[in-house]
Short mmCIF file of C-alpha atoms and ligand atoms in Angstrom, two decimals:
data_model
loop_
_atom_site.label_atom_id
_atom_site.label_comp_id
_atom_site.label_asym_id
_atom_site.label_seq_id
_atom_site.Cartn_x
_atom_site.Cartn_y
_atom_site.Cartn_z
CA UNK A 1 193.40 -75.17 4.74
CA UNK A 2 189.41 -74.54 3.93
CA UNK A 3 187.23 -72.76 6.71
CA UNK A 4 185.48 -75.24 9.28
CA UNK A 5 182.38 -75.96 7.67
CA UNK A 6 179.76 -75.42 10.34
CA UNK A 7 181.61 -72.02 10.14
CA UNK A 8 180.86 -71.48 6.84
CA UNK A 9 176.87 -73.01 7.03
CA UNK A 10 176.63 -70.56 9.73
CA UNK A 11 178.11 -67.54 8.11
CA UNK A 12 175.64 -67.83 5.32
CA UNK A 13 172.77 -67.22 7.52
CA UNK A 14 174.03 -64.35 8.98
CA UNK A 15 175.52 -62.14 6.35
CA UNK A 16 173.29 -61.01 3.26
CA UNK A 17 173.13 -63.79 0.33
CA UNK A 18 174.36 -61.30 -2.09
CA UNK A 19 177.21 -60.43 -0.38
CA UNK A 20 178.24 -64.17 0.86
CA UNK A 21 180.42 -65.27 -1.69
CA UNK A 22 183.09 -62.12 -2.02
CA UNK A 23 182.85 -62.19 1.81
CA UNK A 24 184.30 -66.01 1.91
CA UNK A 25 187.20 -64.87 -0.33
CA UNK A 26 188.44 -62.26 1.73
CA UNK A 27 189.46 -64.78 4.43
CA UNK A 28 192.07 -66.46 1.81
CA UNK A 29 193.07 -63.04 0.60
CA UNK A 30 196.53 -60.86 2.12
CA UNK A 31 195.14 -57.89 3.90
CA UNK A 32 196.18 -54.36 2.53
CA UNK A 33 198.56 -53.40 5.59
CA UNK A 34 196.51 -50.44 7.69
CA UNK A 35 198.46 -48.14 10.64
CA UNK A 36 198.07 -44.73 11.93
CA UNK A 37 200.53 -42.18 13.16
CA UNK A 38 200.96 -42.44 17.14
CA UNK A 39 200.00 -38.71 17.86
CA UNK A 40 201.82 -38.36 21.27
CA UNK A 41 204.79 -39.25 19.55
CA UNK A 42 204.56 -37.91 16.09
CA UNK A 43 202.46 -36.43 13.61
CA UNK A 44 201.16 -37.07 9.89
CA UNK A 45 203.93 -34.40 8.39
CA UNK A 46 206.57 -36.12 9.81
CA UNK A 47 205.24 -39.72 9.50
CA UNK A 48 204.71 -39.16 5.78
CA UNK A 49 208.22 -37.76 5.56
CA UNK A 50 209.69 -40.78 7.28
CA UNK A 51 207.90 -43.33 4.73
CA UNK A 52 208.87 -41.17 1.72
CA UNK A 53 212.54 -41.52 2.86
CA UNK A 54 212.11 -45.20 3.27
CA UNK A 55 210.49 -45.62 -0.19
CA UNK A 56 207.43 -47.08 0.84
CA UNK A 57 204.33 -45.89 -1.77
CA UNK A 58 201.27 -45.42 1.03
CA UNK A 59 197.47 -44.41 0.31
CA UNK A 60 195.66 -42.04 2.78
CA UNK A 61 192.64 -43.27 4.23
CA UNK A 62 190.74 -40.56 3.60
CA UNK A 63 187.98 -40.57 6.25
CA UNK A 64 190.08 -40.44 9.32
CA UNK A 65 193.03 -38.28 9.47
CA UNK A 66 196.68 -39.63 10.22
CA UNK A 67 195.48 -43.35 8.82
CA UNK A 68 197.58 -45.09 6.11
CA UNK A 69 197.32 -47.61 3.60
CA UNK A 70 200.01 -49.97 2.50
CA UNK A 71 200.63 -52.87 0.10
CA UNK A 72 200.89 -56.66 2.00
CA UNK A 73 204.39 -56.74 0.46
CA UNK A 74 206.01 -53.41 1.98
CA UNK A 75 204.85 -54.67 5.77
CA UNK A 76 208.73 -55.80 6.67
CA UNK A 77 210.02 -52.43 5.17
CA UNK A 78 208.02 -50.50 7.60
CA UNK A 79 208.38 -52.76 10.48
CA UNK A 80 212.31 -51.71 9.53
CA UNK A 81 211.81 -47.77 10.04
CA UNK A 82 212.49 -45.66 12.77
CA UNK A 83 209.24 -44.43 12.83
CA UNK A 84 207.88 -48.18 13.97
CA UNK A 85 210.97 -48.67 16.07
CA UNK A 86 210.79 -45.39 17.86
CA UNK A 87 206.59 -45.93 18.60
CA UNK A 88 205.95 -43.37 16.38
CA UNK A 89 202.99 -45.84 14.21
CA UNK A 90 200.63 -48.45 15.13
CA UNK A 91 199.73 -51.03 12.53
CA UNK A 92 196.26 -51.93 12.92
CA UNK A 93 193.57 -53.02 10.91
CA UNK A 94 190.80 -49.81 10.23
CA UNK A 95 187.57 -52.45 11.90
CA UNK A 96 189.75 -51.22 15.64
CA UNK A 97 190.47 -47.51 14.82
CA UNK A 98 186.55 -47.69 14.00
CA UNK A 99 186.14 -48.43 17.65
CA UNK A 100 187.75 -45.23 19.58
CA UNK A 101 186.41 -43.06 16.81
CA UNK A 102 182.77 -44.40 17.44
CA UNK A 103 183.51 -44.06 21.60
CA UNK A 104 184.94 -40.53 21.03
CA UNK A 105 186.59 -39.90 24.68
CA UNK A 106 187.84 -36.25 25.43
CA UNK A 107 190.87 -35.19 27.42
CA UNK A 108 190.75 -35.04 30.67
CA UNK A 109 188.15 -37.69 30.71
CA UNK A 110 187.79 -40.86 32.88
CA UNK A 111 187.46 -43.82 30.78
CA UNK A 112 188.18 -47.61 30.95
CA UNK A 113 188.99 -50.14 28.63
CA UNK A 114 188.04 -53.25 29.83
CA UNK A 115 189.50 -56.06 27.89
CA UNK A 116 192.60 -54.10 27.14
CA UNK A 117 195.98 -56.19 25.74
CA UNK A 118 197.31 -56.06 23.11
CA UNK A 119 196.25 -52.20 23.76
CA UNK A 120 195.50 -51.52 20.27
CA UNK A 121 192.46 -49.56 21.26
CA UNK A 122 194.26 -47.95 24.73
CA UNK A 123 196.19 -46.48 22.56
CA UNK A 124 194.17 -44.87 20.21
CA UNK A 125 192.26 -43.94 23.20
CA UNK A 126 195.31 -42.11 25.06
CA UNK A 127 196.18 -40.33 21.77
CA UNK A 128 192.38 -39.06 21.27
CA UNK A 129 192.38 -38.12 25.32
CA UNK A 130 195.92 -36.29 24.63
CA UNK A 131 197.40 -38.11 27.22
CA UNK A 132 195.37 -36.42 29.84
CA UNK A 133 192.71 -37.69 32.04
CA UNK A 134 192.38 -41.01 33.38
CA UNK A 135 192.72 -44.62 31.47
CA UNK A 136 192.40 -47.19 32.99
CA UNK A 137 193.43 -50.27 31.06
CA UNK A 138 192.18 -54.09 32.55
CA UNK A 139 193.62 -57.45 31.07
CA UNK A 140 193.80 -60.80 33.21
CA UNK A 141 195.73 -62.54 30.98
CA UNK A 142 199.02 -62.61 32.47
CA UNK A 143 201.50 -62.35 28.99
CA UNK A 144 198.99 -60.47 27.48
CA UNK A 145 198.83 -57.94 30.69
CA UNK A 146 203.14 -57.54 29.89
CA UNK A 147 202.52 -57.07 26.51
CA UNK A 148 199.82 -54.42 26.74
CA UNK A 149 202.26 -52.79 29.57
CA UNK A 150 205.23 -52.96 26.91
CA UNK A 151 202.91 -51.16 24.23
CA UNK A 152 201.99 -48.35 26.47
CA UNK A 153 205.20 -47.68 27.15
CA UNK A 154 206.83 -48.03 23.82
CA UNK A 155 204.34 -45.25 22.53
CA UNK A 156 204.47 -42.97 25.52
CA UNK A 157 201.19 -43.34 26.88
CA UNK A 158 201.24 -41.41 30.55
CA UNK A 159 198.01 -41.49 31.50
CA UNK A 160 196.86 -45.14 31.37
CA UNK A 161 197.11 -47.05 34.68
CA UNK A 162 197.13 -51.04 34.01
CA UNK A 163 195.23 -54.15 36.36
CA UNK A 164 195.95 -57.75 35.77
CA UNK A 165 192.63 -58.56 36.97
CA UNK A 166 189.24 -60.14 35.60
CA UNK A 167 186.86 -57.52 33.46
CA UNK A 168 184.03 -58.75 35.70
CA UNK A 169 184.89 -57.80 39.03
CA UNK A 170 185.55 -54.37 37.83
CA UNK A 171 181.75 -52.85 37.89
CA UNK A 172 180.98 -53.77 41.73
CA UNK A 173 184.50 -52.32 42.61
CA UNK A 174 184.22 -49.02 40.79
CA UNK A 175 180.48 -48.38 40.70
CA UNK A 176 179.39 -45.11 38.23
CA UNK A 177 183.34 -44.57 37.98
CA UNK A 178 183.87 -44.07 34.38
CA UNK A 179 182.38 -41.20 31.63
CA UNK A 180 183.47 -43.74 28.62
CA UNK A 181 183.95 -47.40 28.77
CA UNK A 182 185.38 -49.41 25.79
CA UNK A 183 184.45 -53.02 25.80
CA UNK A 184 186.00 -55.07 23.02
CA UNK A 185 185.34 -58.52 24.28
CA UNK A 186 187.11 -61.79 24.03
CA UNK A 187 185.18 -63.31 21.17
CA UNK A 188 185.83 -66.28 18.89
CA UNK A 189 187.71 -64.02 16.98
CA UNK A 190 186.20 -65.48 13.65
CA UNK A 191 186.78 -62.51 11.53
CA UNK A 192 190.46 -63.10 11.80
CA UNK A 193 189.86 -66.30 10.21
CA UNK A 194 192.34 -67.03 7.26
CA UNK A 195 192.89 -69.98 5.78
CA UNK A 196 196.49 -69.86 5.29
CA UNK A 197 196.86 -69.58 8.90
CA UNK A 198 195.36 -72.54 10.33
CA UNK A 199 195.58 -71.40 13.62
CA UNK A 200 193.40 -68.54 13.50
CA UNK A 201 191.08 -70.93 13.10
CA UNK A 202 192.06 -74.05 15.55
CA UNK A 203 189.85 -73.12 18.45
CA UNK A 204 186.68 -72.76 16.78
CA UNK A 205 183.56 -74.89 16.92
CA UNK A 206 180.34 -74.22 16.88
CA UNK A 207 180.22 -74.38 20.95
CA UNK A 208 182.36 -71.81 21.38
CA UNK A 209 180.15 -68.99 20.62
CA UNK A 210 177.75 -70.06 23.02
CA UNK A 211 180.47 -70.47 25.65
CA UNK A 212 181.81 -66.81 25.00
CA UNK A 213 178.37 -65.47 25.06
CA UNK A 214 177.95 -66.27 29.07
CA UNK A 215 181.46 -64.04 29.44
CA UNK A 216 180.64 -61.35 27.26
CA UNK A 217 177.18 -60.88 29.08
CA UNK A 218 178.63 -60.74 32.71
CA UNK A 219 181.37 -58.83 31.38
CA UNK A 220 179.07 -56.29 29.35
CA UNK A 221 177.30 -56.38 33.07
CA UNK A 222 180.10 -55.35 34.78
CA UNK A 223 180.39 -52.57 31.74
CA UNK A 224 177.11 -51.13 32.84
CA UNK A 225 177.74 -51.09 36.77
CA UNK A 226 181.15 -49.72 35.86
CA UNK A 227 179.31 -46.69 33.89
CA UNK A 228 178.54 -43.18 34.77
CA UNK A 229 174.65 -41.34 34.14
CA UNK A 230 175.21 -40.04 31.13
CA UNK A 231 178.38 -42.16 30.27
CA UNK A 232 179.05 -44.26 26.75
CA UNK A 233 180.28 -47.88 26.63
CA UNK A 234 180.65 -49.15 23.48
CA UNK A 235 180.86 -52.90 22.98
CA UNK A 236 182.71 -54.87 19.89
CA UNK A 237 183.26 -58.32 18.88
CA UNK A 238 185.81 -59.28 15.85
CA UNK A 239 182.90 -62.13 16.24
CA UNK A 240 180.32 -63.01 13.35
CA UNK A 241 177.88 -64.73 15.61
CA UNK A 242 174.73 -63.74 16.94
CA UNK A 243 175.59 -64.91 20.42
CA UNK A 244 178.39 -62.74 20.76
CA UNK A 245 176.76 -59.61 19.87
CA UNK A 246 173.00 -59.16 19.90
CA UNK A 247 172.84 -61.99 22.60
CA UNK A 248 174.86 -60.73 25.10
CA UNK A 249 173.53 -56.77 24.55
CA UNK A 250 169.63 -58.08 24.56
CA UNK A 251 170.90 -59.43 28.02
CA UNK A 252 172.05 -56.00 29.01
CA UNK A 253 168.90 -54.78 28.28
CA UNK A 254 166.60 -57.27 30.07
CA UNK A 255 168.22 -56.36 32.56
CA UNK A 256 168.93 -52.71 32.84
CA UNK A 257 167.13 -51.52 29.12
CA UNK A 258 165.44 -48.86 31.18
CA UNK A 259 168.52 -47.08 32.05
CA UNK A 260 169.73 -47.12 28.56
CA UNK A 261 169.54 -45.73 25.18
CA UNK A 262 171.91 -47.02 22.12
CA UNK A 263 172.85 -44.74 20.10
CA UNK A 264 173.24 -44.74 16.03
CA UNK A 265 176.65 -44.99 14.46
CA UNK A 266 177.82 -43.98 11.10
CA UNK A 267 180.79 -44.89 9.08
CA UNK A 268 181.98 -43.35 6.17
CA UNK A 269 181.52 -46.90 4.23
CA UNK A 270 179.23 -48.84 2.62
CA UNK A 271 180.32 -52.87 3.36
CA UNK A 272 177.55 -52.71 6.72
CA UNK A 273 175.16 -54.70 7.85
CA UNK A 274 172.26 -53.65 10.17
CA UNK A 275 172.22 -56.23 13.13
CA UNK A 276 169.79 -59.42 13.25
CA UNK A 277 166.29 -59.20 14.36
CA UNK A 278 166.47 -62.39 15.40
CA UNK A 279 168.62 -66.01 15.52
CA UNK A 280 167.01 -68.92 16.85
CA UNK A 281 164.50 -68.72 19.14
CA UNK A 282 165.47 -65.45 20.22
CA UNK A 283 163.77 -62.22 19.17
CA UNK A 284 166.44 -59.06 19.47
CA UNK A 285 165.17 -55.52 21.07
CA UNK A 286 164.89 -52.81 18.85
CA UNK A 287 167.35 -50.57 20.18
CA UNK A 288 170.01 -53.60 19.12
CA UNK A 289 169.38 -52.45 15.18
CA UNK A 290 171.23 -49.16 16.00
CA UNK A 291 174.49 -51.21 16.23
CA UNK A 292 176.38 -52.19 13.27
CA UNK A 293 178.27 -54.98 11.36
CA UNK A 294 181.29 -54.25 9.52
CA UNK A 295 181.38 -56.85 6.76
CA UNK A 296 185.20 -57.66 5.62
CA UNK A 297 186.74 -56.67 2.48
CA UNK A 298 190.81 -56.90 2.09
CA UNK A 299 191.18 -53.86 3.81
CA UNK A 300 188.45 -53.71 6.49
CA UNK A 301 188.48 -56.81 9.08
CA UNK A 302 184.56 -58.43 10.30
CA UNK A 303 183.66 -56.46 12.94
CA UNK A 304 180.12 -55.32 15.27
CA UNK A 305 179.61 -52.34 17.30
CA UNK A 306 177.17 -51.18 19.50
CA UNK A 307 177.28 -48.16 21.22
CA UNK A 308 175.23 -47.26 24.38
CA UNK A 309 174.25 -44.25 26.99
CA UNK A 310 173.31 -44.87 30.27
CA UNK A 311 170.48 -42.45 31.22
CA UNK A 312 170.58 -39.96 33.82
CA UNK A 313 167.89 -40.44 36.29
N1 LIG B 1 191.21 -54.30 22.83
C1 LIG B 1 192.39 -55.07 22.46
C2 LIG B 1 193.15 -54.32 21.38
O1 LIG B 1 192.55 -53.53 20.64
O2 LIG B 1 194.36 -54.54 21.29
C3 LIG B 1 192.02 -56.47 22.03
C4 LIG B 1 191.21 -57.19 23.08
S1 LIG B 1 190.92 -58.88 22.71
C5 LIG B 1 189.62 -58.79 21.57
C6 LIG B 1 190.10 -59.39 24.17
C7 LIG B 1 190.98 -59.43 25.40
O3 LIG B 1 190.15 -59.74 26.52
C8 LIG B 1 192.07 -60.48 25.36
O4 LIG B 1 193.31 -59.87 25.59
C9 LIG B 1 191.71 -61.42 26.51
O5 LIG B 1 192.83 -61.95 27.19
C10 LIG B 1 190.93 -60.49 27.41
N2 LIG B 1 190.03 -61.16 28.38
C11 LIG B 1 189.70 -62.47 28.45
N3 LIG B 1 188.91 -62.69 29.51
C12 LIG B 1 188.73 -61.49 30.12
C13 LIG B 1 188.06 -61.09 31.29
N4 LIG B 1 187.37 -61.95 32.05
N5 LIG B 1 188.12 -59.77 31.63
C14 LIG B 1 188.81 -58.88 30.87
N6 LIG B 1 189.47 -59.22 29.76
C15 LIG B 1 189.44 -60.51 29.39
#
C-alpha cells in the first residue's frame, strides 16, 4: 500500500526539499531493531553477556550508554531471551529514549507523565529517577491503562503510581505539583507510517491533525497548570504536522508565554530540522525555533520536541 496522498503533498511542505525523497523511503523500509538495558533490573555487562550467549551480533549506540542496535531479522531471537522475558530490555525506537534524555529528571524528583501507556517513556523515566521519587503515570484509555500497569510491573518500576483518568483534568487538580512533566501527546502518529502496514496508516486524513491539535493544546494547558516555578515539561509528537506541534505550543504561549522560557536541545545527530516559522496563516513565536524535528532515517523514527521552563516569579 502507497502513503495517503494528501499525506504525502503535505509532507513535502514541511520537511526540507533536499531531504524529501530519502525521507519517503524510510516509511517502506524495516527499521534497524533499537532497545536499551532496563537499569533497575540489569545492566549493560550483563545485557551484553546475555545477547552474546544467544548469538545475536548488536551495535552500540554510541551516544547514549546501555542503547543497542540490532538487525530487523534477529527481533524474534531476542524477543526469545531471558533477558526480554525477565524485563531486563525495552525495545524501543531511539526518537522515545530522545525524550527522557532531553527531560533529564533526577531521583528523588516529582515528575508526571501525562499521556503515559504503553509506558515506554515511564520507564525510562523510573530508571533515570533510580526508582526513587515520585512518578506519576496518567492514561485514560482503559486497555492501554492495563497495559502500561503490566509494563511497570514486568520491569520493576516501584515508584510510579498509575490514574486511568483524562490528561486534562490533571493541572486544576494538582496545581504547581510536579518539578518535570513529560507530555508525549496523542498525535496522528504519522511518523509510524509504513506502507506495509496499512493500518498505521487507516486513521489518517487530513482532518485529523486539526482535530488532535484542540487536545494537545488543552492537554499541553493542563501541562503548564500541572508545573512547578522552575519546573520542565517537555512536549513530543511522533506527528509531522504543524498543528500538532508549533500550533498547540504557540497556544501555550498566548496564553501563559510570560511565565515561560523554552529551552535549546541538542542531539548528537545530524537528520534535524529547526521548527516552522510559520504554516498557513499562522505566524509561530520565536521561542518555538528552540524545539526540534527529528527527521526519520531506518533507525531513528519522525519525531518533535520542545522543551520548556516555567519561570519563577
Ligand atoms: N508515552 C507513551 C510511551 O512512550 O509508551 C506513548 C504515549 S501515546 C503517544 C499517547 C497516549 O495518550 C495514548 O496512550 C493515548 O491513549 C493517550 N491519551 C489519549 N487521550 C488522552 C488524554 N485526554 N489524556 C491523557 N492521555 C491521553
Amino acid at each position: 500500500m502507497s502513503l495517503p496522498e494528501a499525506f504525502v503533498e503535505k509532507l513535502s511542505q514541511i520537511v526540507p526539499r533536499e531531504q524529501f525523497q530519502s525521507i519517503l523511503k524510510t516509511f517502506d523500509a524495516p527499521k534497524q531493531i533499537t532497545f536499551r538495558v532496563n537499569t533497575i533490573k540489569s545492566s549493560s555487562k550483563e545485557l551484553e553477556s546475555q545477547l552474546e550467549s544467544a548469538n545475536i551480533p548488536y551495535e552500540r549506540i554510541g551516544w547514549m550508554e546501555g542503547v543497542y542496535r540490532i538487525a530487523p531479522q534477529d527481533k524474534l531471537r531476542l524477543t526469545q531471551t531471558d533477558a526480554f522475558y525477565g524485563g531486563k530490555l525495552y525495545i524501543q525506537n531511539l526518537a522515545s529514549m530522545v525524550a527522557p534524555l532531553i527531560l533529564a529528571p533526577c531521583p528523588e524528583e516529582t515528575v508526571l507523565d501525562l499521556a503515559a501507556a504503553p509506558g515506554g517513556k515511564t520507564l525510562m523515566l523510573a530508571g533515570m529517577m533510580q526508582n526513587t521519587g515520585w512518578l506519576s503515570a496518567v492514561e485514560p484509555t482503559r486497555e492501554r491503562f492495563f497495559r502500561l500497569r503490566a509494563n511497570l510491573e514486568m520491569q520493576g518500576v516501584t515508584n510510579a503510581h498509575t490514574y486511568m483518568t483524562d490528561g486534562r483534568s490533571v493541572g486544576k487538580k494538582c496545581p504547581e505539583m510536579f518539578d518535570r512533566i513529560m507530555l508525549d501527546a496523542p498525535c496522528s502518529s504519522e511518523a509510524r507510517f509504513k506502507t506495509h502496514e496499512p493500518k498505521s496508516m487507516s486513521f489518517w486524513s487530513i482532518h485529523k491533525a486539526k482535530e488532535t491539535s484542540k487536545l494537545q493544546r488543552r492537554l499541553l494547558l493542563s501541562a503548564y497548570d500541572a508545573l512547578k516555578p522552575g519546573g520542565k515539561l517537555l512536549y513530543c509528537t511522533c506527528s509531522f504536522s504543524p498543528e500538532e506541534n508549533e500550533s498547540p505550543l504557540q497556544h501555550l504561549l498566548e496564553r501563559h508565554g510570560e511565565h515561560l522560557i523554552t529551552l535549546p536541545i541538542t542531539l548528537p545527530f545530524n537528520n534535524l530540522q529547526k521548527p516552522l516559522k510559520r504554516w498557513g496563516k499562522e505566524v509561530f513565536d520565536d521561542r518555538i525555533q528552540n524545539a526540534v524535528r527529528i527527521l526519520p532515517t531506518d533507525t531513528i523514527d519522525g519525531f518533535f520536541l520542545c522543551l520548556l521552563e516555567k519561570k519563577v516569579c
